[in-house]
Every structure is written in structure tokens, then in C-alpha cells.
Amino acid sequence: MAPCAPDDPESVSVIAFIVRRLILLIPVLIGVSLLTFLISRIIPADPARMIAGPHAGPAQVEAVRHAYGLDRPLWQQYTTYMGGLLHGDLGTSFHTQRPVRDDLGDFLPATLELTLAAMAFTIVVGILLGVLAATNRDGWIDNLTRLLSVTGVSMPVFWLGLMLQLLLYYRLGWLPAGGRLDTGLKPPPHLTGMYIVDGLVTGHWSLAANAAWHLILPALVLSVGSLAVVTRMMRASVLEVMGRDYIRTARAKGLARSRVVWRHALRNALLPTITVAGLQTGYLLSGAILVEAVFSWSGIGLYAAQSIISSDYNAIMSVTLVIAALFILVNLLVDLLYAVADPRIHYR
Amino acid sequence: MSRSPVQPRRAPWRLLVATALATSVLTSAPDATHAANPGPDTLVIAADGAPTDLDPATSYDGPSALLMRGLYEGLVRMKGASTTQIEGSIATSWASSQGGKVWTFQLRHNDVFHDGTPVTAEAVKESIVRTLTINQGPAFIPGTFVAPSGISAIGPYTLRFTLKAASDVFPRALAAQWGNWIVSPTAIKKYGKKLHTWLQTHDAGSGPYVLSQITAGQSATLTRFDRYWGGWSGHHVSRVIINNVIATATRRELVEKGDADITQRLTSLDLLAISKEPNLKVDRSYGMTNLQLVMTEAGPLASAKARQAMAYAFDYNAFINDLLKGYGRQAQGPLPRTFLGHDLSLPLYKTDLNKAKSLLQEAGVAPGTTMTLWYQAEDEVTKDAAQVMQAQLAQLGITLKTEVREATAFVSMYYGNTPPPNRPNFFVWYWYPDYNDPGDWLYPQYYSKEAGSAGANGGFYKNATVDKLLDQAALLSDTKQRLKLYDQVQRILYWDDPAAVYLADLPESVVYRSNVHGYYLNPVYTATFDVYNLWKS
Amino acid sequence: MGTAIITDPRHPVAAELEVARRPLGWQMRRFFLLRPLNLVGTILVVLVILLAIFGDLLAPYGPLKPSYGEILAAPSPAHLFGTDQFGRDVLSRILSGAKYSMQVAAVVLLMGVGIGVVLGLLAGYVGGAVDEALMRLTDIFLAFPALVLAMAITATLGASLGNTMLALGAVWWPWYARLVRGQVLSIREMAFIEAARAAGVGGGRMLRRHILPETIAPIVVQISLDVGYVVLANSSLSFIGLGAQPPLPEWGAMITDAQSYVRDAWWTATFPGLAITLTAIGFNLLGDGLRDFLDPRTAD
């Protein structure tokens, strides 16, 4: 589907567009699941031996293999998993011995919390900086912003995390090095799985505060890359809007510059920026995994890594599908937002 | 993908999905938190991994054993720091008859599970039968000796085992920290097939502590069980918090700051620095873990001479002194020095490249040969060992390609049936015991029929004499007699027909704060602590 | 703003051809004058490429030579960037390591662009069911967490620089495919293509003489930007342990090693990271500059 002129005879309504994309979601996810399945089974691996341990005898390894259905034909293992998926059963994880669904319930919210915090920071700061840079075009703020933007997307995220950790934890002791809570603190009751939200809702203020304190550094590090992009986008949008005829007319009529900016330019520039920010969310979700590594944030990334190392087939499939689905849905949402907000956009 | 005419700048985040944690990151990324230490009544352990399975019938890894040693009991356990003496835990005494074919255990009368069920002979039997029936992982530890039909409760507190064959190893096997933990029959009856899942978040043991809280992958809390038969007079901690702190740098940080009381598996550089700190103690006792380069008996290493050459080639001094910083000692054969039956009179290999060269010549291995070595990216030590060997072999004109593999691929090759000529020439390999008996240690690794998926003989080692000796030993029921045979086996494995280049015996290197008391190492119990006997001042 | 997708049918192609006909020297001067950061970017890029070629010669010490007496030495006149846990000079390792980053970028982009361009052209020009199928394939590869693929390849074939290149190349093509397809679709709309077709110009010739040249500018821009991103992605994979193996002085792997020692020896991680960052900055600035230069309408 491509954008087209509104009077293009082949254009369809937004609704049809959504429906079509949602329907296409299914074959894509099936494709992802098949690809994942094939790849994870091609790897020379012996999860039965991994579970049974290095000292177990062959009889025990066979018993493990049988208990986990690993001795059944491949196609059957695939259909069993996919069948279970339709009921919401994602299988049992080898390396935690719990239903994968429970594992995801614990680990996914951690990543979401991180991603949302990074997103919030990105949007707020990005919009601000973008506007400043645009209204001071080629001034020192603009050039500084450009430099920071380029630097932001050029730094390895894990390295930035390490450097900040070194400074802010080891040297200055201002922020914790990682984890979601202080050692020994029991998490708040599980509502969403996001500690800050759960803590606030259930009245555990100090837990929420502690969780927030732990969130600062990883969210900051994660946001740097997308902050750079959103800032540039905002700046470009504002400039583009400011260059439009109706703005110039307003200026010519004598409206104060700042009023022009805040009432007209901003409103119109926000849309493309938000869409870019939304797209970045999809990337953030993936990027969070590396940040989780550095800060030992027990999110989906840590879980995915451990699953892959131990050939935890059910976990690998589930994590892959969840990430892929989220990625696609976020992109869809953004396209939707864009299409809904700007009725001139049509697709065919 | 977006159809918006505004194309966002593409970021590498997509590939950063590809960058999840792998072992190297898992072992080195910092992860710490500041928290006031919870007080002298609570012991905080910074563990280097999370438990993967808390069902005693199937669990077979270190971090799980760390928890279960405090939550559960077996019939017997090793006595204190002794590697040979056994004391009763659930049992009070035991005796054998019929030349070691029948073993009768008297149980204590006041032992009770956390759910209130009394620990009777019937209960113990049910638990052991469950383990044997499920027959996964650690089941072979008791299963080698007895079948479910051979277990009978002949009295409320008397349990009799009729073994498959007479053996005096049985009690020692029952003292292992896997496969022997006894689970409450009430739980077995109540949860049936769901017990395995239930046990991941609850415990059904009779040990000194109860599992009061667990957050998967993060932490677990053990709280004192008031009705424990051992009682609580004297010095004990009433709470144990076990935190999963994967990064060594962070574990070190935690013990230094006092946010953790005890930890293990730090790097040798860390240990060196810590040994200078007054608030911390490093326990340098040797466990029963050793490090070896398993050699595949094929290709350039088919002949014993070639493998001897490899043993002469390795630079033990550089490895032990420069890389391990002295936290280890050169191995003296396949068995660790602390192990039962280790022959302390065996001569040690001294690095001698000239001897290696001439041996290789005699073996017909010409300079310019290429060999491969596989190692797992689990820690610095295996990486270092690989690089040392690479440097040494380079001096012999042999190109050693070192290749890293994820655990699952590594294990799949090691325990797989790829024919020897297609296997890597070397595997960097740790080994540690289930229990203190050379049969358990040597048989799975060196008996020729245990090659490939049949056992743990990853080098496809085949020596007729070793086979014969191991067979003979298996038939004997008196350990003293068996040790004589294992003596000969060691010598062959080390000198006459080397199965591996034995690199180092390793200390457990447990680090704890100086206000922690009662720590002792029992080498049989790898990577776990006797938390009941620890206390803080 | 975004890549230069030409969506306006009234786009003055003629004006572009005007610029393109001027001599290269004139173009380069204009490029640098347009914005000073373009010069900065170009300098950084040239520097990295030179290091990739001559790094080994410039290194004061051997990058692989351990020196157990000087473990984790702080930066000093003898060792400007200090030494690592084997006593190896960090500066020498960084200089020697430049070539790995450039090698990976070259191979990955060759694969990615090669596969992407071919598939994109196919999809755009042939259209219909082929187009749909290829776009679904692109969707799948874009949504697919490349981790599984990267680890699969390295688990089967072993972790090494070569296998990382394979893994990255296998997932880098979708963008180019879409880019090219989008270009082809847009250009097909253009009047002059219609005119050419009406005049009887055949498909292959059309592709070569009209469509292909128009798609090159955005590809060049994307490639320049991508070099930075490939370097970052490669270092990320090395960081996890999937890329170059010790003792290879690859920048990402150096940071991994440094993690255990960074609290006492900050230089072991800081300098390799700076090297990666400066490389990526250079290519980003260059790419940005090229984008603005080649299609001024998208300049911000």
C-alpha cells in the first residue's frame, strides 16, 4: 500500500486500510513463527541434555526428552506449539520450569516500563529541543542540537550505559548500577508488572520511588538514540510549517512570532513528529534488550538471551512472536495515527 | 512498515534485538543496588545464577542446589568439612548386611516436613520412588544402586534398601546434593502431576528453612523453620536472602559495600584485590572442580604420544600464576587432589616444548597441522586456557583454531555422536562430582562405551586396560579394593595414554565479610553453602 | 528529513542533471561550503579508512603481545591509552582494530545492498503477485528479531567475525529492497518514462538508462549512513560475544573484555567506545551531508 492523491480512483478508506493490514498480520506472524522454528531447530542443540545436566546418564536424558515432547516429529512439535498458542498456552520454559506465559508476565512489563519511560523522555525533551533548534535556526542551539543528535545515534548504547554507570554509580554513587529494585526489597503486588505503576496504585510509595530511581539511568541511556531522531524530526517539521504560506501570511499580518510558533507551527509539526516517535517505539522495544544487558534489567531481553543459550524452544518461539507482533502493531498504530490525523492521506 | 512519506532515520535498533545477553554479558555486566544490609539476623547471598528447577526429583544445577540445601534434607549428608565421613540428617543410623546388598536406615522420630507431615519411612520411600519413576537428571544417583521395588518401609521409622548389587558406595551416593532431597508425601498426593510446577514457587521439604518468597530470576528468601529438629539454640541466621547477581563486578561491589554477606565465582583479579581488604575474607580451600582440555582420540591426536606431547606443551605456570593469579594449582591427573582415591604420588607434567616436539615427531604429526579447540564463553578462565594452548602450540608449528560456542551447541557436540575425526580436537571442560567416589567420576568420562550420547566420554577415549579395570571395579563392593584399581586407571589416564590435558584443580574461592562466621567448605558440595551453620556478628 | 523519495511528478530532473554535469572539484567545494560539518564528517571517514589500511603500521606496539608486568596500566606517555588485562597496549589495539569494522561494513553492505537492490527492482518493476510476495518476505524479515538468526548462525558455525558478517548481511537487505521498490514505483509514474515507453523503449533498457540512475542517490546516502549503523550493530554483537573472538582487537569485543575491569581501569572501555562513536559520527555526518547535497529539497 502506498500513499496516493485523494482523488486517485484506487484509493480506499482508512478503515479498509486497517483491516487489510490486520489481516496481513497473520501470514507475517506465521512466517515469523516458521522461520524461528526452523532456525532454532537447525542449530545443533541438545536441550534435553541441558535440562538433565552434564552428569545424567543417557536413560535420564531420554526420559527428559520424552517428558518435554522433544522426541516427537518436528511438524508435530510445531503444531502442538501453535495449537497451544491459540489457547493462550505458550508452553513450558525449560530454563525456568514455569509456563512461558507466566515468565512473559513477569519479564515483558519490565521491558515495557523501560520503553515507555524512554519514550516519554524522548517526546518531551525531543519536542522542546526541536522547537528551540528550529526557532533559532543556525544559531548555537541549533548547531549544538545537531551535534548532539548525530552523537546520540552514533554511540553504542551499551558503551554509553557502561560509561554512565562508571561515572554515576562507581565514582559518584548517585544512581544504582542496575536491577529494578534495591536488593532484598519485595516487589509491589502484581497488577501490571510495572513496579512504578503497581507501587503507586497499591499505595507502596517508597517501592514506587525506589523503582523510579532504578529506572532513571537505563531509560536515559535507551532514549538517547531516539531522542536524536525525534529532535531532528521536530526541528524539520517546525521549519517546514514555518515556511508555509499561511504562516507567512500570519506573520505579515503582524502576529507575534512566538504566538505563530506555538499556535500554528507546533500543532502542525507535532503530527509527523509523533509518528516518528511512535515508530521509534518499535525500535526502542528492540533496543531495550541491550540496555537490559548492561543494567541487568530483568526484562524480555535477559529472558530471550537465556532462552537462546539453553535452546528453550517454547520460550524462543514465544519471545520472537511477541516482539514481532508488537513491532508490527506499533507500526500499524503509527500509520493509523498518521492517516486518521491527516485526512488528506489516502492509501491504495 | 510505514507508508508515510516521511521516512524516519533507520537506527540499528532492529539489530539490537539481536543483541540480547549472551553468557559473556551475563557474566560481566554490572548489576547492583544499594540497600542497607537487612541486619545481623539475615544472611544475604549474592549468587551467580538463578535456580532453573526447584523440583528435587529433576533439579540438577548449582543455583538450585544452593536453595535446596537449606530447604530440604536427605537421609544422610557429608559430615562438616569431611569428604569421607557421613552423618545422618533424616536418618540417625544405618547398617548394611548381606555383604553390602541390604542397607537399613533408622530415621529420627521428631523430624517433620514444613507442612506438618511427619518424616516417616513411608514418606521417604514415596519421595525416592517419585524421583526414580520420573527418572530424569539426577535420578541415576540413587537409581544406579536401587530400584523402586527394592525400597521398603519395614517400620514407621525404619527404611530398608535392597540394592541391585552389593556396594559400600550407597550411603555416599545418598549424601549427594542432587537427587536425594526428600519431598513431603502430602504435597505429592495433593498436587500429583502439577507438583513439578508447584515446587517452582513453593517448597515441600523438611530442612531448616522454608521458602517464604521467590521472584523468578531475581531473588529468593528462606525463613527459619521453627520446628526443625536441629533446633535454633546457638548461632544461626533466621533469614537467608539469595539474590541473583550475574555480573562478577557487581557481586564484588555488593560484598565490599556490605550489601551482600557472601558470594563466590569472582575473577582472580577481583580476588587478588579483595585479599588486601580487611573487611573481607577469601576462602582458598580447594573444592572438587577441575579444568581440563579433553582431547579427541582421532586424527592428529590418535596416538598416545601425540596426546602426551600436548600435555607437555601447555604452559601450566603461566596459566596458574599469571592468569589464575595463584587461585588454583596444577592438576595432578584426572581426579582432584581432594577426591577419594587421588594418587598424590603421580609425577606432574612440566612444560617442555622440546619434549613435545620430539614426541610429535615420533607420532608423525608434522608442523603445519591445524587443530581446533572448542570452548564455551562462560568465563575468563576457559578463554584464557584456550589462548594459552593456542600460543604454546604455535611455538610447535601447530595452528590451533579456538572457537567459541554457546552452551547448547557445545553440549550438543560434546554429548553427541559426531564421529571422532569430525569432532574438535580439544574441548575446554570443567568437571565436578555428584558424590565422592572415583567410580562416579571416572566411569562416565573414560569408559569406552560411555562415548558420545551414551555417557560423558566426549573425547571418545578408548583404552582396553582402563575398560577392564573399570569393569572389575564395578563388580567389587569394597571401596578399598576398588581404589587399588582406580589407582592404575589414573596413571594411564594421566601419563600412559592421556585422555586430556589436565590443567588445574580449582578452589571454590568463596568471599565473605569478616562478620560472617561458621563458614566451611565441604568440597563434595560444589557451589553451595551450609546456611544453617552461618551466622553474623 | 527522510530519504529523497521523489514523489512529485513535476520534479525538475533537468535541474539535477545540470548540477551533475559540473566538474567533481566544483561539486566537492560546494559540498564542504554548504555546511562545515560535512567537512568534519569527511575527515573522520577518511581517517577511519586510512586507519583500516595503515593501522597496523602506525601501532606503537603489537596488538596481540601480552605483557604480564604491565597489566591494567593507566594512560601514560609509554601507553597513551593504557593497557588491558593482559598488558596489551590499548592504543595499538584500537589502531589495529579499525580494519575489522571497515571489513564488516563493506561485506555486510555489499550483501545487503546487493540482495536488496535486486529484490527491490524485481518487486517494483514486475509488480503484481511478485511484488506482494516480496513485500511479505520483507515484512517477515523486518519483524523477525535478528537475534535468533545471529545466534543460530554463530551457534552452528561458531562465533567469529566472518559469521557475524553473514548474520548481519542476511538481515540488512529489507531497507534497500523497500527503498529501491519505492523509487521504482515513483519513477514509473513519471511522465518521461511514459514518454519513453510510448516511444518504444524496451523494459531492460528503461531499467538501465532511466530507472537505475535515479535510484542511486538515495542508496548512496543510505549506504553512508549505514556504515555507521553496521559498525554499531557489529560492536553490539561482539559485545554479546557473538562476533570477533579474542585475541582479535575488534572494538566491540574490547569493550566486552573491559567490562570486568572497567571500575578500576576506565580506559579499557572508554577508548574503544570512543573509536566506535567517532567512526559512526563521521559516516553519519557524511551521509547527512550527502543527502542534503544530492536533494536540496529535503535539506533541513
PDB file of C-alpha atoms in Angstrom, chain B residues 215-316:
ATOM      1  CA  THR B 215      10.798 -13.857  42.387  1.00  0.00           C
ATOM      2  CA  ALA B 216      11.825 -15.881  39.376  1.00  0.00           C
ATOM      3  CA  GLY B 217      15.233 -14.966  38.087  1.00  0.00           C
ATOM      4  CA  GLN B 218      15.803 -12.358  40.783  1.00  0.00           C
ATOM      5  CA  SER B 219      15.741 -13.438  44.374  1.00  0.00           C
ATOM      6  CA  ALA B 220      14.513 -15.916  46.917  1.00  0.00           C
ATOM      7  CA  THR B 221      14.043 -15.673  50.656  1.00  0.00           C
ATOM      8  CA  LEU B 222      14.457 -18.510  53.101  1.00  0.00           C
ATOM      9  CA  THR B 223      12.914 -18.114  56.535  1.00  0.00           C
ATOM     10  CA  ARG B 224      13.631 -20.220  59.548  1.00  0.00           C
ATOM     11  CA  PHE B 225      11.518 -23.260  60.215  1.00  0.00           C
ATOM     12  CA  ASP B 226      10.942 -23.231  63.942  1.00  0.00           C
ATOM     13  CA  ARG B 227      10.203 -26.931  64.240  1.00  0.00           C
ATOM     14  CA  TYR B 228      13.438 -28.016  62.623  1.00  0.00           C
ATOM     15  CA  TRP B 229      14.800 -30.951  64.608  1.00  0.00           C
ATOM     16  CA  GLY B 230      18.221 -29.364  64.815  1.00  0.00           C
ATOM     17  CA  GLY B 231      16.822 -26.589  66.948  1.00  0.00           C
ATOM     18  CA  TRP B 232      17.727 -22.947  66.992  1.00  0.00           C
ATOM     19  CA  SER B 233      19.843 -22.568  70.053  1.00  0.00           C
ATOM     20  CA  GLY B 234      23.317 -21.447  69.306  1.00  0.00           C
ATOM     21  CA  HIS B 235      24.224 -19.267  66.363  1.00  0.00           C
ATOM     22  CA  HIS B 236      22.029 -19.298  63.298  1.00  0.00           C
ATOM     23  CA  VAL B 237      20.584 -16.750  60.941  1.00  0.00           C
ATOM     24  CA  SER B 238      16.830 -16.786  60.808  1.00  0.00           C
ATOM     25  CA  ARG B 239      16.543 -15.443  57.295  1.00  0.00           C
ATOM     26  CA  VAL B 240      18.528 -16.005  54.117  1.00  0.00           C
ATOM     27  CA  ILE B 241      18.105 -13.809  51.059  1.00  0.00           C
ATOM     28  CA  ILE B 242      19.581 -15.175  47.851  1.00  0.00           C
ATOM     29  CA  ASN B 243      19.907 -12.634  45.089  1.00  0.00           C
ATOM     30  CA  ASN B 244      20.725 -13.435  41.511  1.00  0.00           C
ATOM     31  CA  VAL B 245      23.600 -11.128  40.599  1.00  0.00           C
ATOM     32  CA  ILE B 246      25.094 -12.294  37.374  1.00  0.00           C
ATOM     33  CA  ALA B 247      27.867  -9.779  36.941  1.00  0.00           C
ATOM     34  CA  THR B 248      31.084 -10.504  38.823  1.00  0.00           C
ATOM     35  CA  ALA B 249      31.891  -6.818  39.130  1.00  0.00           C
ATOM     36  CA  THR B 250      28.591  -6.230  40.862  1.00  0.00           C
ATOM     37  CA  ARG B 251      28.888  -9.199  43.179  1.00  0.00           C
ATOM     38  CA  ARG B 252      32.211  -7.845  44.245  1.00  0.00           C
ATOM     39  CA  GLU B 253      30.743  -4.404  44.757  1.00  0.00           C
ATOM     40  CA  LEU B 254      27.969  -5.827  46.896  1.00  0.00           C
ATOM     41  CA  VAL B 255      30.210  -7.703  49.306  1.00  0.00           C
ATOM     42  CA  GLU B 256      32.589  -4.806  49.542  1.00  0.00           C
ATOM     43  CA  LYS B 257      29.827  -2.403  50.418  1.00  0.00           C
ATOM     44  CA  GLY B 258      28.213  -4.859  52.794  1.00  0.00           C
ATOM     45  CA  ASP B 259      25.025  -5.166  50.766  1.00  0.00           C
ATOM     46  CA  ALA B 260      25.779  -8.860  50.466  1.00  0.00           C
ATOM     47  CA  ASP B 261      27.470 -11.034  53.031  1.00  0.00           C
ATOM     48  CA  ILE B 262      28.828 -13.860  50.981  1.00  0.00           C
ATOM     49  CA  THR B 263      29.452 -14.654  47.356  1.00  0.00           C
ATOM     50  CA  GLN B 264      31.559 -16.810  45.039  1.00  0.00           C
ATOM     51  CA  ARG B 265      32.878 -17.076  41.485  1.00  0.00           C
ATOM     52  CA  LEU B 266      34.703 -13.773  41.262  1.00  0.00           C
ATOM     53  CA  THR B 267      37.575 -13.271  38.840  1.00  0.00           C
ATOM     54  CA  SER B 268      41.110 -13.872  40.042  1.00  0.00           C
ATOM     55  CA  LEU B 269      41.892 -10.185  39.690  1.00  0.00           C
ATOM     56  CA  ASP B 270      38.938  -9.438  41.960  1.00  0.00           C
ATOM     57  CA  LEU B 271      40.167 -11.982  44.483  1.00  0.00           C
ATOM     58  CA  LEU B 272      43.631 -10.507  44.442  1.00  0.00           C
ATOM     59  CA  ALA B 273      42.245  -7.059  45.201  1.00  0.00           C
ATOM     60  CA  ILE B 274      39.875  -8.374  47.851  1.00  0.00           C
ATOM     61  CA  SER B 275      42.572 -10.288  49.670  1.00  0.00           C
ATOM     62  CA  LYS B 276      44.008  -6.926  50.612  1.00  0.00           C
ATOM     63  CA  GLU B 277      40.768  -5.689  52.152  1.00  0.00           C
ATOM     64  CA  PRO B 278      40.369  -6.053  55.911  1.00  0.00           C
ATOM     65  CA  ASN B 279      36.584  -6.469  55.875  1.00  0.00           C
ATOM     66  CA  LEU B 280      36.548  -9.423  53.573  1.00  0.00           C
ATOM     67  CA  LYS B 281      37.818 -12.954  53.721  1.00  0.00           C
ATOM     68  CA  VAL B 282      38.644 -15.184  50.786  1.00  0.00           C
ATOM     69  CA  ASP B 283      38.415 -18.850  51.468  1.00  0.00           C
ATOM     70  CA  ARG B 284      41.022 -20.598  49.390  1.00  0.00           C
ATOM     71  CA  SER B 285      40.005 -24.144  50.157  1.00  0.00           C
ATOM     72  CA  TYR B 286      40.008 -26.420  47.209  1.00  0.00           C
ATOM     73  CA  GLY B 287      36.781 -27.925  46.033  1.00  0.00           C
ATOM     74  CA  MET B 288      36.477 -30.862  43.720  1.00  0.00           C
ATOM     75  CA  THR B 289      36.229 -28.963  40.470  1.00  0.00           C
ATOM     76  CA  ASN B 290      38.925 -29.304  37.891  1.00  0.00           C
ATOM     77  CA  LEU B 291      39.579 -27.868  34.469  1.00  0.00           C
ATOM     78  CA  GLN B 292      40.792 -29.969  31.579  1.00  0.00           C
ATOM     79  CA  LEU B 293      41.347 -29.911  27.847  1.00  0.00           C
ATOM     80  CA  VAL B 294      39.548 -33.060  26.768  1.00  0.00           C
ATOM     81  CA  MET B 295      41.320 -34.499  23.766  1.00  0.00           C
ATOM     82  CA  THR B 296      39.507 -36.317  20.997  1.00  0.00           C
ATOM     83  CA  GLU B 297      41.203 -39.577  20.254  1.00  0.00           C
ATOM     84  CA  ALA B 298      41.344 -39.204  16.476  1.00  0.00           C
ATOM     85  CA  GLY B 299      43.243 -37.506  13.695  1.00  0.00           C
ATOM     86  CA  PRO B 300      46.475 -35.892  14.868  1.00  0.00           C
ATOM     87  CA  LEU B 301      45.722 -36.883  18.452  1.00  0.00           C
ATOM     88  CA  ALA B 302      45.006 -40.527  17.721  1.00  0.00           C
ATOM     89  CA  SER B 303      48.242 -41.756  19.235  1.00  0.00           C
ATOM     90  CA  ALA B 304      49.112 -41.642  22.929  1.00  0.00           C
ATOM     91  CA  LYS B 305      52.439 -39.973  22.089  1.00  0.00           C
ATOM     92  CA  ALA B 306      50.728 -37.053  20.397  1.00  0.00           C
ATOM     93  CA  ARG B 307      48.499 -36.557  23.400  1.00  0.00           C
ATOM     94  CA  GLN B 308      51.443 -36.740  25.754  1.00  0.00           C
ATOM     95  CA  ALA B 309      53.041 -34.057  23.626  1.00  0.00           C
ATOM     96  CA  MET B 310      50.019 -31.868  24.228  1.00  0.00           C
ATOM     97  CA  ALA B 311      50.339 -32.379  27.968  1.00  0.00           C
ATOM     98  CA  TYR B 312      53.986 -31.321  27.770  1.00  0.00           C
ATOM     99  CA  ALA B 313      53.141 -28.334  25.609  1.00  0.00           C
ATOM    100  CA  PHE B 314      50.721 -26.487  27.876  1.00  0.00           C
ATOM    101  CA  ASP B 315      52.215 -23.675  29.930  1.00  0.00           C
ATOM    102  CA  TYR B 316      50.958 -24.554  33.381  1.00  0.00           C
TER     103      TYR B 316
END
